[in-house]
Structure formats: structure tokens, C-alpha cells
Short mmCIF file of C-alpha atoms and ligand atoms in Angstrom, two decimals:
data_model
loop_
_atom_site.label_atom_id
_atom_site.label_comp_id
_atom_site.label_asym_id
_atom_site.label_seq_id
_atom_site.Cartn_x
_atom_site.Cartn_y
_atom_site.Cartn_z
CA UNK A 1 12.41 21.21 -13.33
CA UNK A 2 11.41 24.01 -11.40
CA UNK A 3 13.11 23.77 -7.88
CA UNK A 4 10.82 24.00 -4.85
CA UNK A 5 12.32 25.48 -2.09
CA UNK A 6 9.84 23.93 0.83
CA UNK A 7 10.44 20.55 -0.38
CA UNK A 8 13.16 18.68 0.84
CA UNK A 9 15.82 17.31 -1.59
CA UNK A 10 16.34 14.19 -0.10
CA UNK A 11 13.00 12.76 0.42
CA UNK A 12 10.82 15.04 -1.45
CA UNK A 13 8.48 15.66 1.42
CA UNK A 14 7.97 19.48 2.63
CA UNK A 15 9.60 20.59 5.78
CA UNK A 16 8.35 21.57 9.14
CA UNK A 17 7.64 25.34 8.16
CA UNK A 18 5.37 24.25 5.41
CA UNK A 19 3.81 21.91 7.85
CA UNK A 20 3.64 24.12 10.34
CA UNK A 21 1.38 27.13 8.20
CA UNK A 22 -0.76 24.14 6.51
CA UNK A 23 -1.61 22.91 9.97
CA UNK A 24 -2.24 25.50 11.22
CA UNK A 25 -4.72 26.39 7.90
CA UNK A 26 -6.43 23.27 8.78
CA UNK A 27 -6.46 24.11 12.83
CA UNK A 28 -8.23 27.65 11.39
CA UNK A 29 -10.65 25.87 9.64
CA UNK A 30 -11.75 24.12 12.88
CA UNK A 31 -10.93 20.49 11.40
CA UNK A 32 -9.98 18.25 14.09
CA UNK A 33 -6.33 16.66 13.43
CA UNK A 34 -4.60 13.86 14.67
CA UNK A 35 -1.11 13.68 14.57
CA UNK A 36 2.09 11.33 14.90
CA UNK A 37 5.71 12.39 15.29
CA UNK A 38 8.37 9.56 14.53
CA UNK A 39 11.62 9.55 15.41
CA UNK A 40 13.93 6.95 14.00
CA UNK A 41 16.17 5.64 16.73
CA UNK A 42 19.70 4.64 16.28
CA UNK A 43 19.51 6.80 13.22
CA UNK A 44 23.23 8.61 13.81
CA UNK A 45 24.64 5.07 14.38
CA UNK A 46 23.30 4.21 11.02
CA UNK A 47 25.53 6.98 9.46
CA UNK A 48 28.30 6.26 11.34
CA UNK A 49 27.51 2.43 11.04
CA UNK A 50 27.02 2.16 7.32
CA UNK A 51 28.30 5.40 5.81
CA UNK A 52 26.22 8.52 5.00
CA UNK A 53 25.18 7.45 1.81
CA UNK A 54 23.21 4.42 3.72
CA UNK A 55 21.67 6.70 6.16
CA UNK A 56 20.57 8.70 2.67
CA UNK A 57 18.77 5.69 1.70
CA UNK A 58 16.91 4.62 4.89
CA UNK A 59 15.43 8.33 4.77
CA UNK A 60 14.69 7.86 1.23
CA UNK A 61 13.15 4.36 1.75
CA UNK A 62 11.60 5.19 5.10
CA UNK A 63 9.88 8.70 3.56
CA UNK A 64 8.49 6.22 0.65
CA UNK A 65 6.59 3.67 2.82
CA UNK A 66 5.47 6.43 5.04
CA UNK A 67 3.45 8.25 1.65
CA UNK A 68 2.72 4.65 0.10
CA UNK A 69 1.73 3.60 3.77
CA UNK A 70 -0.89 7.04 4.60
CA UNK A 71 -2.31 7.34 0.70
CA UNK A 72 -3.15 3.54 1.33
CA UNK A 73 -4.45 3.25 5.29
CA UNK A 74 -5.71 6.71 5.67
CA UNK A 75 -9.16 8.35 4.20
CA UNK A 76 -9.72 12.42 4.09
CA UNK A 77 -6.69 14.61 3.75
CA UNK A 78 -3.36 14.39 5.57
CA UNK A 79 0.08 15.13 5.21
CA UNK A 80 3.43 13.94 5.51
CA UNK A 81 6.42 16.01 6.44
CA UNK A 82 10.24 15.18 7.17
CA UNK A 83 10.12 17.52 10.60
CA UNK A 84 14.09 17.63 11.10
CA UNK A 85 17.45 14.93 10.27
CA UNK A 86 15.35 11.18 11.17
CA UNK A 87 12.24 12.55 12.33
CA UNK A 88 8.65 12.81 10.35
CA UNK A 89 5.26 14.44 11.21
CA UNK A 90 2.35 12.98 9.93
CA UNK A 91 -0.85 14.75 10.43
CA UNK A 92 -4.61 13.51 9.53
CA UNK A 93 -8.04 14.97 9.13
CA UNK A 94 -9.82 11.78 8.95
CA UNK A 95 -12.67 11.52 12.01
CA UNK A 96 -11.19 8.91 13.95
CA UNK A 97 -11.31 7.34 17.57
CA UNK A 98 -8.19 7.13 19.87
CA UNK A 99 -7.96 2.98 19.28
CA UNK A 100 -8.03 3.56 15.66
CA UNK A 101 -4.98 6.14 15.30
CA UNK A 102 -3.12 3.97 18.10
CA UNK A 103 -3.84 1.23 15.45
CA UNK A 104 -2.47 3.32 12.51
CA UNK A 105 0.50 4.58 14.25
CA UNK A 106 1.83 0.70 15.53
CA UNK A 107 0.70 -0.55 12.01
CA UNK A 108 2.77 2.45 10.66
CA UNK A 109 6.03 1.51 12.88
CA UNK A 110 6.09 -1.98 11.78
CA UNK A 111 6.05 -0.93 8.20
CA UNK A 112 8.48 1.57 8.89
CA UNK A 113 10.76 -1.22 10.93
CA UNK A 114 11.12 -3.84 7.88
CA UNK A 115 14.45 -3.73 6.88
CA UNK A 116 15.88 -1.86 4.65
CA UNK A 117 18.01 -2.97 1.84
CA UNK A 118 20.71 -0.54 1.33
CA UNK A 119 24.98 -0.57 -0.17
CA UNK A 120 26.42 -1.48 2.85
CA UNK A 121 23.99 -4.26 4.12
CA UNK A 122 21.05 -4.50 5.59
CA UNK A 123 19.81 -2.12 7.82
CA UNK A 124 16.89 -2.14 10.45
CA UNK A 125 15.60 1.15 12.00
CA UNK A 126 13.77 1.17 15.53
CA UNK A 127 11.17 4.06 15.01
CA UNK A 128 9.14 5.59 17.55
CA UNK A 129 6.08 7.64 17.59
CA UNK A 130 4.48 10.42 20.01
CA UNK A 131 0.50 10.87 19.22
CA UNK A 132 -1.75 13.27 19.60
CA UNK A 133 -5.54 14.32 19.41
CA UNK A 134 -5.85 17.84 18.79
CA UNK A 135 -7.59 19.40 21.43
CA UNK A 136 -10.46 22.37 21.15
CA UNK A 137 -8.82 25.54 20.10
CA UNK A 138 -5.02 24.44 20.49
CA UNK A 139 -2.52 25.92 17.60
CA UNK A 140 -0.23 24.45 15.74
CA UNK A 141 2.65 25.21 17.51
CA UNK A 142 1.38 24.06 21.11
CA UNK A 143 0.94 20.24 18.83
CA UNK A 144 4.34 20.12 18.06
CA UNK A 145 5.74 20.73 21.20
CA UNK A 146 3.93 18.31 22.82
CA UNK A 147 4.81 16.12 20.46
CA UNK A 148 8.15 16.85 20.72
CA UNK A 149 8.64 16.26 24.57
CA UNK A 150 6.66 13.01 24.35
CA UNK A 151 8.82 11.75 21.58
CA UNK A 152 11.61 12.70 23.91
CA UNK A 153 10.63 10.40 26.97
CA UNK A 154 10.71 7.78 24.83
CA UNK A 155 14.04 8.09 24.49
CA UNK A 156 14.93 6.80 27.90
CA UNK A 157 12.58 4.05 27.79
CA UNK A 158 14.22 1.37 25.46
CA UNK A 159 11.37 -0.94 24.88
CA UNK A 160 8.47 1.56 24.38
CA UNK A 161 7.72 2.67 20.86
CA UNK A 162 4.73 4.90 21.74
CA UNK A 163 3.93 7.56 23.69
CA UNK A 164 0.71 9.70 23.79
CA UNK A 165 1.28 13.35 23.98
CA UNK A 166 -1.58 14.09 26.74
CA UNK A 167 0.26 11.86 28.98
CA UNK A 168 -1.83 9.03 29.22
CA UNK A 169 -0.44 5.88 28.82
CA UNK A 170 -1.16 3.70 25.54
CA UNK A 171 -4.25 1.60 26.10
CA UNK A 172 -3.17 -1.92 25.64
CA UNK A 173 -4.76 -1.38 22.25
CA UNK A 174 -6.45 -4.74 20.72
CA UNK A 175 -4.78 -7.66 21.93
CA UNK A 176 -3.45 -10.08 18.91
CA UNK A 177 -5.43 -12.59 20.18
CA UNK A 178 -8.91 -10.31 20.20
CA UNK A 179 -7.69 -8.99 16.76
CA UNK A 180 -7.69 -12.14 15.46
CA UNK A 181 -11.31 -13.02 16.94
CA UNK A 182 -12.27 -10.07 15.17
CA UNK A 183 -10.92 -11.25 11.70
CA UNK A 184 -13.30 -14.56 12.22
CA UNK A 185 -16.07 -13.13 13.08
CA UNK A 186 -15.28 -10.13 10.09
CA UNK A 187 -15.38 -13.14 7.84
CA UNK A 188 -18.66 -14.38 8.89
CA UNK A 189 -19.99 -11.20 9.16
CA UNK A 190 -19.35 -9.67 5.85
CA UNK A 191 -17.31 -7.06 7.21
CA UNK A 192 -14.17 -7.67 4.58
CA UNK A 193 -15.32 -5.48 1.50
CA UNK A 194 -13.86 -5.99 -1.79
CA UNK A 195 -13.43 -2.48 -4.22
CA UNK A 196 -12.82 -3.20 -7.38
CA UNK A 197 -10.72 -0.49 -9.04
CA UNK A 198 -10.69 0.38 -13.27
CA UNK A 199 -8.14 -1.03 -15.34
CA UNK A 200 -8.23 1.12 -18.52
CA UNK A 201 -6.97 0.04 -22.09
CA UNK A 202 -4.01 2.41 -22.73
CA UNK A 203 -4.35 2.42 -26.44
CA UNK A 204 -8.32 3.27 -26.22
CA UNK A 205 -8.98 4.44 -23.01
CA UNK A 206 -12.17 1.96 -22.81
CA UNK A 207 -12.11 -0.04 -19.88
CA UNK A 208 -11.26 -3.73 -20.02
CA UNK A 209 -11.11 -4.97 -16.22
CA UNK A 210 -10.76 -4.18 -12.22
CA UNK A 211 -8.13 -5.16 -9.59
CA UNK A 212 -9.86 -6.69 -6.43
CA UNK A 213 -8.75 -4.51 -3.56
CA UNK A 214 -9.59 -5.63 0.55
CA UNK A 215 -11.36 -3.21 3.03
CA UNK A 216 -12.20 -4.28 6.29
CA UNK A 217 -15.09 -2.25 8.26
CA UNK A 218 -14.10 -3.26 11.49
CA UNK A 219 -17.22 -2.53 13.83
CA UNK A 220 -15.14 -0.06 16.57
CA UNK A 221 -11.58 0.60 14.69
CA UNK A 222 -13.27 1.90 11.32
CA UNK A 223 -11.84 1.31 7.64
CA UNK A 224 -8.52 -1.06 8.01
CA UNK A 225 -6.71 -0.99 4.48
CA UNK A 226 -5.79 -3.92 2.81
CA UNK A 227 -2.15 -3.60 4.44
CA UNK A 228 -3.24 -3.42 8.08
CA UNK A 229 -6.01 -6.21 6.91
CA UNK A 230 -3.57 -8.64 5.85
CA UNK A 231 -0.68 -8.00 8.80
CA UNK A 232 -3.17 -8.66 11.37
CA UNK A 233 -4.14 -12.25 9.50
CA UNK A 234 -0.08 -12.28 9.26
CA UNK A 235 0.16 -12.52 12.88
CA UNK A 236 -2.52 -14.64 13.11
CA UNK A 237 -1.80 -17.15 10.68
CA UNK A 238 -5.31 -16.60 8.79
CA UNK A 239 -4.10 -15.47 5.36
CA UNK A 240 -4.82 -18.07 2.68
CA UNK A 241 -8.33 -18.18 4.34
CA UNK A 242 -8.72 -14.37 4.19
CA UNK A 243 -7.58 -14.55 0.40
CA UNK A 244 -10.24 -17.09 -0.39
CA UNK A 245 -12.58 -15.61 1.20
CA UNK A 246 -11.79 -12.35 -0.92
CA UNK A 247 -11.28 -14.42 -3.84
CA UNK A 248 -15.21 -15.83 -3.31
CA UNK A 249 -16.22 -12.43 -2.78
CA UNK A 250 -14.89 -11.07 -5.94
CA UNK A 251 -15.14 -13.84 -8.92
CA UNK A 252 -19.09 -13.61 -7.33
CA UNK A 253 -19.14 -9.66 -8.31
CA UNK A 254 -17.35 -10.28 -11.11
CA UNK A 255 -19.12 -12.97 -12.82
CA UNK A 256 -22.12 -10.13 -13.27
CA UNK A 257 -19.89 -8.19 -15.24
CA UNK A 258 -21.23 -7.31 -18.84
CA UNK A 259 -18.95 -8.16 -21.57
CA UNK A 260 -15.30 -9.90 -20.88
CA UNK A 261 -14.44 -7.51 -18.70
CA UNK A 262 -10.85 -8.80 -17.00
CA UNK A 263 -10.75 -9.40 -13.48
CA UNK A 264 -7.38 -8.79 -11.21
CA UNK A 265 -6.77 -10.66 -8.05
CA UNK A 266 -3.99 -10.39 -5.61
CA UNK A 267 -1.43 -13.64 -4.00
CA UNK A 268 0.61 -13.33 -1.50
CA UNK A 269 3.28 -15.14 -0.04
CA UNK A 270 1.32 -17.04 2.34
CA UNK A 271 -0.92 -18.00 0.04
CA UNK A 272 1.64 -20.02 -1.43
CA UNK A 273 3.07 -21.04 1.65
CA UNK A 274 -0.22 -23.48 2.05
CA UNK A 275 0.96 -25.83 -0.43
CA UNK A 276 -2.19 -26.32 -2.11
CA UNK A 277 -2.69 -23.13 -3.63
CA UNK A 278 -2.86 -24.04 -7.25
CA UNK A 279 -5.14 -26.93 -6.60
CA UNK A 280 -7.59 -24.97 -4.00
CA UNK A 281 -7.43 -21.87 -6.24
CA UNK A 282 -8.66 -24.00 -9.26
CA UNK A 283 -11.69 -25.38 -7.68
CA UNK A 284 -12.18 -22.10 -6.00
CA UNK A 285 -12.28 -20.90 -9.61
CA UNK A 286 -14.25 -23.31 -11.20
CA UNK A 287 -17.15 -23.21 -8.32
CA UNK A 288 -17.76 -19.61 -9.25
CA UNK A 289 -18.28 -20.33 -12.70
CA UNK A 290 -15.94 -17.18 -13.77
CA UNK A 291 -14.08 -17.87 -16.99
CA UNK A 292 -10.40 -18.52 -16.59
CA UNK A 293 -9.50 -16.52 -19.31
CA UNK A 294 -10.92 -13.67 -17.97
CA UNK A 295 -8.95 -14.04 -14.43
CA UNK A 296 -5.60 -12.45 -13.45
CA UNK A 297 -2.47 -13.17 -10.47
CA UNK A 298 -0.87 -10.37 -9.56
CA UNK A 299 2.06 -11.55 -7.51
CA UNK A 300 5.33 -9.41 -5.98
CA UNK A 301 8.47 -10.52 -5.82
CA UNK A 302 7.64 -11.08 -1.97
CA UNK A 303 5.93 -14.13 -3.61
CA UNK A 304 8.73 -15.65 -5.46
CA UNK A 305 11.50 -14.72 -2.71
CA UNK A 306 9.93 -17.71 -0.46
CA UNK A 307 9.89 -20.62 -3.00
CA UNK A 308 10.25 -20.17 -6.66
CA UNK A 309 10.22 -23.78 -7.89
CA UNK A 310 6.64 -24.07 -5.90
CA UNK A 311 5.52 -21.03 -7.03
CA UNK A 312 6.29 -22.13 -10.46
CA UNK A 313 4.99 -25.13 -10.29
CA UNK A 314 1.16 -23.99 -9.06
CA UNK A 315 1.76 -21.43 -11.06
CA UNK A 316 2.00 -23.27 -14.26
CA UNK A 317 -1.26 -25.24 -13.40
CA UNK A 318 -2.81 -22.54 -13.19
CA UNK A 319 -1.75 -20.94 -16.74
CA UNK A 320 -2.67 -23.95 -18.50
CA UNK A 321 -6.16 -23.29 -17.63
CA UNK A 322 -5.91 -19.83 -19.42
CA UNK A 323 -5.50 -17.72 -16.26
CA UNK A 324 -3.13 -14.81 -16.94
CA UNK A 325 0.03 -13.88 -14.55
CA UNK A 326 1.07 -10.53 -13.80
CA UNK A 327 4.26 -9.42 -11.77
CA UNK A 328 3.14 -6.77 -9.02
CA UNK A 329 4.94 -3.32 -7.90
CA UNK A 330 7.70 -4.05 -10.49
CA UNK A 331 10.35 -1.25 -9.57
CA UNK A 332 9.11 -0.30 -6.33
CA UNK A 333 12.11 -3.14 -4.45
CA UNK A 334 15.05 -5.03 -5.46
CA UNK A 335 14.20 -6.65 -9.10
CA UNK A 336 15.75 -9.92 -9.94
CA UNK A 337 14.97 -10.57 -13.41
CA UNK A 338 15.43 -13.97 -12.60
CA UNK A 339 11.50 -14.75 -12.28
CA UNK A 340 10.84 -13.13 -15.93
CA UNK A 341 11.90 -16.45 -17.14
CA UNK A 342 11.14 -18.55 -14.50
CA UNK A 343 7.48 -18.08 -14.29
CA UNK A 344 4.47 -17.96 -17.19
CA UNK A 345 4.39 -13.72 -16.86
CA UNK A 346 1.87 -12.39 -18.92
CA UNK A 347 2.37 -8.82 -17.65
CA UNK A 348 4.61 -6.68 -15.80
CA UNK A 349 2.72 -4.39 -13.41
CA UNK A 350 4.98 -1.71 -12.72
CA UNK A 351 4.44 0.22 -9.20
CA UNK A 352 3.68 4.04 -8.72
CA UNK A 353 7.25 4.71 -7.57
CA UNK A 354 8.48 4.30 -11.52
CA UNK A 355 5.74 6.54 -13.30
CA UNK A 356 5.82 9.26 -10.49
CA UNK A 357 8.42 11.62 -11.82
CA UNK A 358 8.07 10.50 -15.46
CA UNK A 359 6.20 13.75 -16.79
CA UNK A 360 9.32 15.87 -15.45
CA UNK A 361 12.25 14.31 -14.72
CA UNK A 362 14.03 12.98 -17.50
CA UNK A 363 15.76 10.30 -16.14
CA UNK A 364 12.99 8.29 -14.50
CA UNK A 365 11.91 8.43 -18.18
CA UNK A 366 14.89 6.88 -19.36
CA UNK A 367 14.44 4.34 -16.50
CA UNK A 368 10.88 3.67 -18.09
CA UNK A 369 11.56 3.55 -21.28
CA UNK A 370 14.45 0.85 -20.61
CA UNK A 371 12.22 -1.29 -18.29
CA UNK A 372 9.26 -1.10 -21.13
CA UNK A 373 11.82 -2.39 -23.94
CA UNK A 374 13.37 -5.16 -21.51
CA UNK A 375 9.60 -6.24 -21.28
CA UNK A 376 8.56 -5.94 -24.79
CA UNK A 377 11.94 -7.91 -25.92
CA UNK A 378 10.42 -10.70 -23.12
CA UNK A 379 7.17 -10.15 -24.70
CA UNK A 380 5.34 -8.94 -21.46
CA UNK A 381 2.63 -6.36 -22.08
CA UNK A 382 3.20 -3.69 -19.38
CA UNK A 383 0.67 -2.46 -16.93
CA UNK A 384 0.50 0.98 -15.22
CA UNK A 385 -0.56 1.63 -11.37
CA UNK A 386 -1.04 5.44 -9.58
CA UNK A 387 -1.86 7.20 -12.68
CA UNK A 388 -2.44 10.74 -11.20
CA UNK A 389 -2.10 13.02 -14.13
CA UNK A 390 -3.40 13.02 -17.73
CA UNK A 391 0.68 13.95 -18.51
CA UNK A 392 1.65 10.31 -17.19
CA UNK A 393 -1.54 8.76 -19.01
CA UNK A 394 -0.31 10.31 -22.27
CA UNK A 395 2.89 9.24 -21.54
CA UNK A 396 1.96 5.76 -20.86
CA UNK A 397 -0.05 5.62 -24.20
CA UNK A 398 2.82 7.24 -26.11
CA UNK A 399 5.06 4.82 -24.89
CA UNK A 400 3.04 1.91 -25.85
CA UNK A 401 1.52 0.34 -22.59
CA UNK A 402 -0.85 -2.26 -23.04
CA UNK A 403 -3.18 -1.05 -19.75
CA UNK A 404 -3.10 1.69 -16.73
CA UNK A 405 -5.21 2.07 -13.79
CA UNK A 406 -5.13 5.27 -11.12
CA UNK A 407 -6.60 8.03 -9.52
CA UNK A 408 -7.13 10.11 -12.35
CA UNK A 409 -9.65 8.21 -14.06
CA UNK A 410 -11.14 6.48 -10.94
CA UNK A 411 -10.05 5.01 -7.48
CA UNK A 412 -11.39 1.72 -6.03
CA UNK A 413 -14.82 1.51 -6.31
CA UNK A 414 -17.34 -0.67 -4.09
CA UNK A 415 -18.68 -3.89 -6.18
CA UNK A 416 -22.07 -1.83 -6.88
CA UNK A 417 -20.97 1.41 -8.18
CA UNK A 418 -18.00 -0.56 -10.75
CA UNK A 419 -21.22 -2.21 -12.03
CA UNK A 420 -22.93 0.81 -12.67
CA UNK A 421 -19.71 2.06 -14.61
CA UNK A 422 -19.11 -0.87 -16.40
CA UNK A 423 -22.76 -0.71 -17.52
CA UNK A 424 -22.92 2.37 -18.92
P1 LIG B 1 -1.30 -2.99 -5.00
O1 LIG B 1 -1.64 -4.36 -5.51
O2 LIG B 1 -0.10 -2.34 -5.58
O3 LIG B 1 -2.60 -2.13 -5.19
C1 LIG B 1 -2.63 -0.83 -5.64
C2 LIG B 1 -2.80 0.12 -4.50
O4 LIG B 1 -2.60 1.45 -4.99
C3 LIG B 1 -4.21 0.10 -3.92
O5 LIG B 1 -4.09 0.36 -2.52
C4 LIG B 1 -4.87 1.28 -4.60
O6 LIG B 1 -5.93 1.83 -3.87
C5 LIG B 1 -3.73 2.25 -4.70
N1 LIG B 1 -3.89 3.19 -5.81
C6 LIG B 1 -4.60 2.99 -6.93
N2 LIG B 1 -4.49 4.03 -7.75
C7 LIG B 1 -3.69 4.92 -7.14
C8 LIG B 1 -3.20 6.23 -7.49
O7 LIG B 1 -3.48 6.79 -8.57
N3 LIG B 1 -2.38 6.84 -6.62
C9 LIG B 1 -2.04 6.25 -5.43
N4 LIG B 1 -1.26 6.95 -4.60
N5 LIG B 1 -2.49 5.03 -5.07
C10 LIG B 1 -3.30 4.37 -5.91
P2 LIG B 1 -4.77 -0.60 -1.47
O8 LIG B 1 -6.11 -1.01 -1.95
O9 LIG B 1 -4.68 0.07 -0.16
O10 LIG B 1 -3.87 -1.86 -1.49
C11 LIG B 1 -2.55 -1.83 -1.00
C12 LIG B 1 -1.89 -3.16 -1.23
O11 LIG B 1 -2.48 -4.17 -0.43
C13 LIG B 1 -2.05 -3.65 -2.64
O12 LIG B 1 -1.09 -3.04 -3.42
C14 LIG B 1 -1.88 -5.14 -2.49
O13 LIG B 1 -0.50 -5.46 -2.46
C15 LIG B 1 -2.46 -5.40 -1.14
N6 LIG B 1 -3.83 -5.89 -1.30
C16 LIG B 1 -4.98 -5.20 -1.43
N7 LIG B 1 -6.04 -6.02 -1.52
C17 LIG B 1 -5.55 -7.26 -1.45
C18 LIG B 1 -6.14 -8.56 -1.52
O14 LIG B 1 -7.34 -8.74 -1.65
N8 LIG B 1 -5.30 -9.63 -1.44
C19 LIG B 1 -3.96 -9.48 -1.32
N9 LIG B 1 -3.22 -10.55 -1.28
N10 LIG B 1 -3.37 -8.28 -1.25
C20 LIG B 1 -4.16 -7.18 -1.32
CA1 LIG B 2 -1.89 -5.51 -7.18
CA1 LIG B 3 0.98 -2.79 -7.41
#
């Protein structure tokens, strides 16, 4: 593996040199940037708290959901940097107002403040973030400073977590409570878009399905992702009717699909949580008129952790009228193999993390390889996500998996242009 001196070992993101010349390549090109610099607090105690080897893994972990969290929320190019020991840069060329990247950058500290499962316990980090528009003509090295010295006054002020770099204060951003008028009225107004990305048949290549993936176009904030989308209906306990309104939106699209082309939906925990889900989800089902057989659950772990006799339960309903089960981002946390057994698993999903370094590193291919014969022995047919490169496509076909799905041959598509594909 050829070693790549700009990269840091640790986390695999570049350093602040290599951010520093690409932003300022960008800055020469006249793009406009925004940028956020976090700082994880309490990040010494952790290493003196928990040893160095679980201060290792919060970088590791925290460096992960920062790329998963940007590749999912963010459109145009950006980049992702690990700036010095617990702090990371993140800069963006999408067009975007000043609500929208305070949106992105409280959105990002939340994700970034879950906790953090690691060998000596638990650990939470309290991250921070300075932000900053680019302004007319400025270089790269006057945007880090500033950056800098705002992240630093947040260092005296224990309960802030954000600081703009021009010196204004935060706006109040969009209240929870406005946030979650929005979502209403986004429901009525047809504002949630469902993408439907390709799910291609390893062995052929021909496609056989989509996963349903949530946008929302919110009127002044722009393009939420689905992860923003569904931690704002968190907060505002609006989740299992955000899912079935999704759920409408996509067994509609999907019942003008030519041929039996599969269709992938996503549950999440608070779906469950509302008791009814198998029940609701039937009907739900049945209204549209979409074949069962044709229909797919992906659910995480996330799912299971809550209740896994309930989830079982609905769960098994819901298989005996022919509707598959897959288990989501397999890899990507802690896996308890428990739920293999426990629940009618048609398909293990695995997540991006495990075929990332397959096509070069040779032991995340013995980690596949091991995870694909575990699933074959439970006779699960195994599903690839964040297929990038035709070397990881090959690989997946080589190695036997039943379906993948990825950048390389297409990303989420909206409901009309999947059509056209699938027609063609
Ligand atoms: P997921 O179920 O693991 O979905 C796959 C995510 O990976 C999607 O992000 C997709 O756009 C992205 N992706 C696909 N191919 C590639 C690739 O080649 N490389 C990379 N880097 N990424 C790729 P998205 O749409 O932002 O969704 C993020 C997560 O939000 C989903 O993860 C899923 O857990 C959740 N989600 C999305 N839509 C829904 C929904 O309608 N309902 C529920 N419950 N959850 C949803
Ligand atoms: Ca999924
Ligand atoms: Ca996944």
C-alpha cells in the first residue's frame, strides 16, 4: 500500500498543509467557501481519563461521522481535514445562506456529541465549532486564523458551542418549535422528496431494485439530508408520521415500476417505538397496492437495541406476508450477532465503512471475507452500500454478493429520472 505522506495515519484525513494549498486552489478559482473549525473539548482529559488508546478511538470514530456526516448533508465539493491533535476543518463549496451552514454545523455537533463506544467505557466528547463565510478576496490563511481565535473564545464560555468568526453573534437559528412547524407544513406541502437509488444484481450487473432515500427542500434552509430530516422530527416527536408519509410517497413511485423491480425502505427506531408498526405498515402496504414480495426493511441495529422481542414480533407479521428483512450498516457499530437469529433476516446490508479499504488493504479483506461466510453459513444473501470503484464491484462479484448499490454506477436519483432508467 503505497504510503501517503499528507494523510494522516490515524484518521486517514489529510492535514492542515494539504488543506491549506487546496483551499486556497478553490479561493483562486473565486468559489465562495464556507467553513467550520471544531475543536473537541475535554479531549486531553479523555487521554488522561481513558488511556491513549481511547482518545485513538474517539478521533477515529469522530473523523468517521464527520466524512459519513458531509458526503451525506452536504451537495458540491468539500473537504474534511484533521487541522491539529482534536481539532477538524471542514470546508464547503456548496452556495449556501448563513441559517443553512449554522444549521449544518449544530446538526454536525450533535452527531459528533453521541457517544462513543470505546475499551475503557463510554465516552462523550463536547465539540465546538467556529464558522465562517468567506469574504471577497480573503486567502486562505486570513480563514484560518479567524477561525482559530473564534474557536478560542469559546473556550472560556462553557455553555456556547458556536461561534461565528466575523464576530457576530449566532442568530438564534430556527427555533425547535418553528422547525417543527416547518416539518408539518413540509408534509402538506410536498416538500419531503423521496430519491430512489439503484440496487444492482452483483452476479449480472442488471438492476433489480432502489432504496427509498428522504430529501427535504426546505423553502429558506435549502436541501436537509435524510439525517438532519429525521433529527429534527426526533426532537419533535414526528417520526413514524414522517416515515409513512415517505413510505406513501415511495410504494406510489414504485408501483409504476416495469417488471419486479425490488423496492428498499428504511425503519427506524421510532417507528417501532409506536407500537403499531407492523399493523399500520401492513395496511399502509396493502392501500398502495405494491406487492409484498417485492418490498424490503432495512433496519440498524439502532432498531433492535430498543426492543427486540417487539421488533420481532411486528417483524414476523410482516414476513409472513412475503416482505423481505434486511439488516442495515452491518459493520459500521458494535455487531451483536444476537439479532441474526432472532429476527426473519433475509439480507445483511453491510455499510461503506467494511468495503472501503477492501481493494488495498488486505486485512479489511479478510474482515469481509469472514463476515460474508458467517452470513452465507446463516444463509443471508449479502448486500453492498458505497460502491465507489469498479475494483470493489469486482470484488464484491468475486466474492459472491448477492446485490451492491453506490456511486459508481449511480447515486440517488429523483422518482422521475429512476423511471427513465429502469425503462430503458
Ligand atoms: P443508509 O440507509 O445507509 O443509506 C445509504 C446512504 O449512503 C445514503 O445517504 C446514500 O446517498 C449514501 N450513498 C449511497 N451510495 C454511496 C456511495 O457510493 N458513497 C457514499 N459515500 N455514500 C453513498 P442518505 O440518503 O443521506 O441517507 C443517510 C441515512 O439516512 C441512510 O443511511 C438512512 O439510515 C437514513 N435515511 C435516509 N432516508 C430515510 C428514510 O426515508 N427513512 C429512514 N428511516 N431513514 C432514512
Ligand atoms: Ca438503508
Ligand atoms: Ca446502510
Amino acid at each position: 500500500m503505497p504510503f501517503d505522506v499528507t494523510r494522516d495515519s490515524l484518521t486517514g484525513l489529510v492535514g492542515r498543509d494539504a488543506a491549506r494549498t487546496r483551499l486556497a486552489e478553490w479561493l483562486s478559482e473565486g468559489v465562495q467557501v464556507h467553513a467550520l473549525l471544531i475543536g473537541l473539548r475535554r479531549f486531553d482529559a479523555v487521554n488522561l481519563a481513558y488511556g491513549a488508546a481511547a482518545g485513538d478511538t474517539a478521533l477515529i470514530e469522530s473523523a468517521a461521522r464527520l466524512k459519513h456526516f458531509v458526503a451525506d448533508e452536504l451537495e458540491g465539493s468539500w473537504l474534511v481535514a484533521r487541522s491539529s491533535g482534536g481539532q477538524f476543518l471542514l470546508v464547503s463549496s456548496e452556495p449556501c445562506s448563513r441559517e443553512r451552514w449554522q444549521l449544518v454545523a449544530t446538526q454536525l455537533l450533535d452527531a459528533l456529541s453521541r457517544p462513543i463506544a470505546a475499551v475503557g467505557g463510554t465516552l462523550r466528547l463536547s465539540p465546538r465549532a467556529a464558522l465562517l463565510r468567506g469574504l471577497d478576496g480573503e486567502g486562505a490563511d486570513s480563514m484560518l486564523d479567524r477561525l482559530g481565535h473564534a474557536l478560542d473564545t469559546l473556550v472560556t464560555q462553557p455553555g456556547r458551542r458556536l461561534a461565528w468568526a466575523d464576530g457576530e453573534g449566532t442568530r438564534p437559528g430556527r427555533s425547535a418549535a418553528q422547525l417543527e412547524a416547518d416539518l408539518l407544513q413540509a408534509l402538506d406541502r410536498d416538500e419531503i422528496e423521496v430519491l430512489f437509488q439503484p440496487q444492482y444484481a452483483c452476479g449480472t450487473d442488471r438492476l433489480i431494485g432502489a432504496e427509498a432515500l428522504a430529501r427535504w427542500n426546505h423553502p429558506t434552509l435549502g436541501r436537509i439530508g435524510a439525517g438532519g430530516l429525521f433529527a429534527i422530527a426526533e426532537r419533535t416527536d414526528h417520526v413514524p408520521q414522517l416515515s409513512r408519509h415517505i413510505a406513501r410517497i415511495a410504494l406510489t413511485a414504485a408501483t409504476r415500476w416495469p417488471g419486479d423491480l425490488r423496492l428498499s425502505l428504511n425503519v427506524t427506531p421510532n417507528d417501532l417505538a409506536a407500537g403499531d408498526f407492523g399493523v399500520s405498515f401492513a395496511a399502509l402496504v396493502k392501500a398502495s397496492r405494491f406487492p409484498t414480495w417485492r418490498l424490503t426493511l432495512e433496519v440498524t441495529e439502532q432498531v433492535l437495541l430498543a426492543d427486540v422481542a417487539a421488533a420481532a414480533t411486528a417483524f414476523n407479521g410482516l414476513a409472513a406476508s412475503g416482505i423481505k428483512f434486511a439488516l442495515d450498516d452491518f459493520g459500521a457499530g458494535f455487531c451483536n450477532f444476537r439479532y441474526l437469529k432472532l429476527l426473519p433476516l433475509d439480507y445483511l446490508k453491510l455499510d461503506r465503512s467494511m468495503i472501503e479499504g477492501v481493494a488495498t488493504d488486505a486485512r479489511d479483506l479478510a474482515v469481509l471475507r469472514a463476515i460474508i461466510a458467517m452470513a452465507r453459513a446463516l444463509d443471508l444473501a449479502i448486500i453492498v452500500e458505497g460502491v465507489e470503484t469498479e475494483a470493489q464491484r469486482l470484488l464484491a462479484a468475486a466474492e459472491a454478493c448477492f446485490a451492491y448499490q453506490g456511486f459508481l454506477r449511480s447515486p440517488p436519483l429523483a422518482a422521475s429520472a429512476f423511471l427513465t432508467d429502469a425503462s430503458a
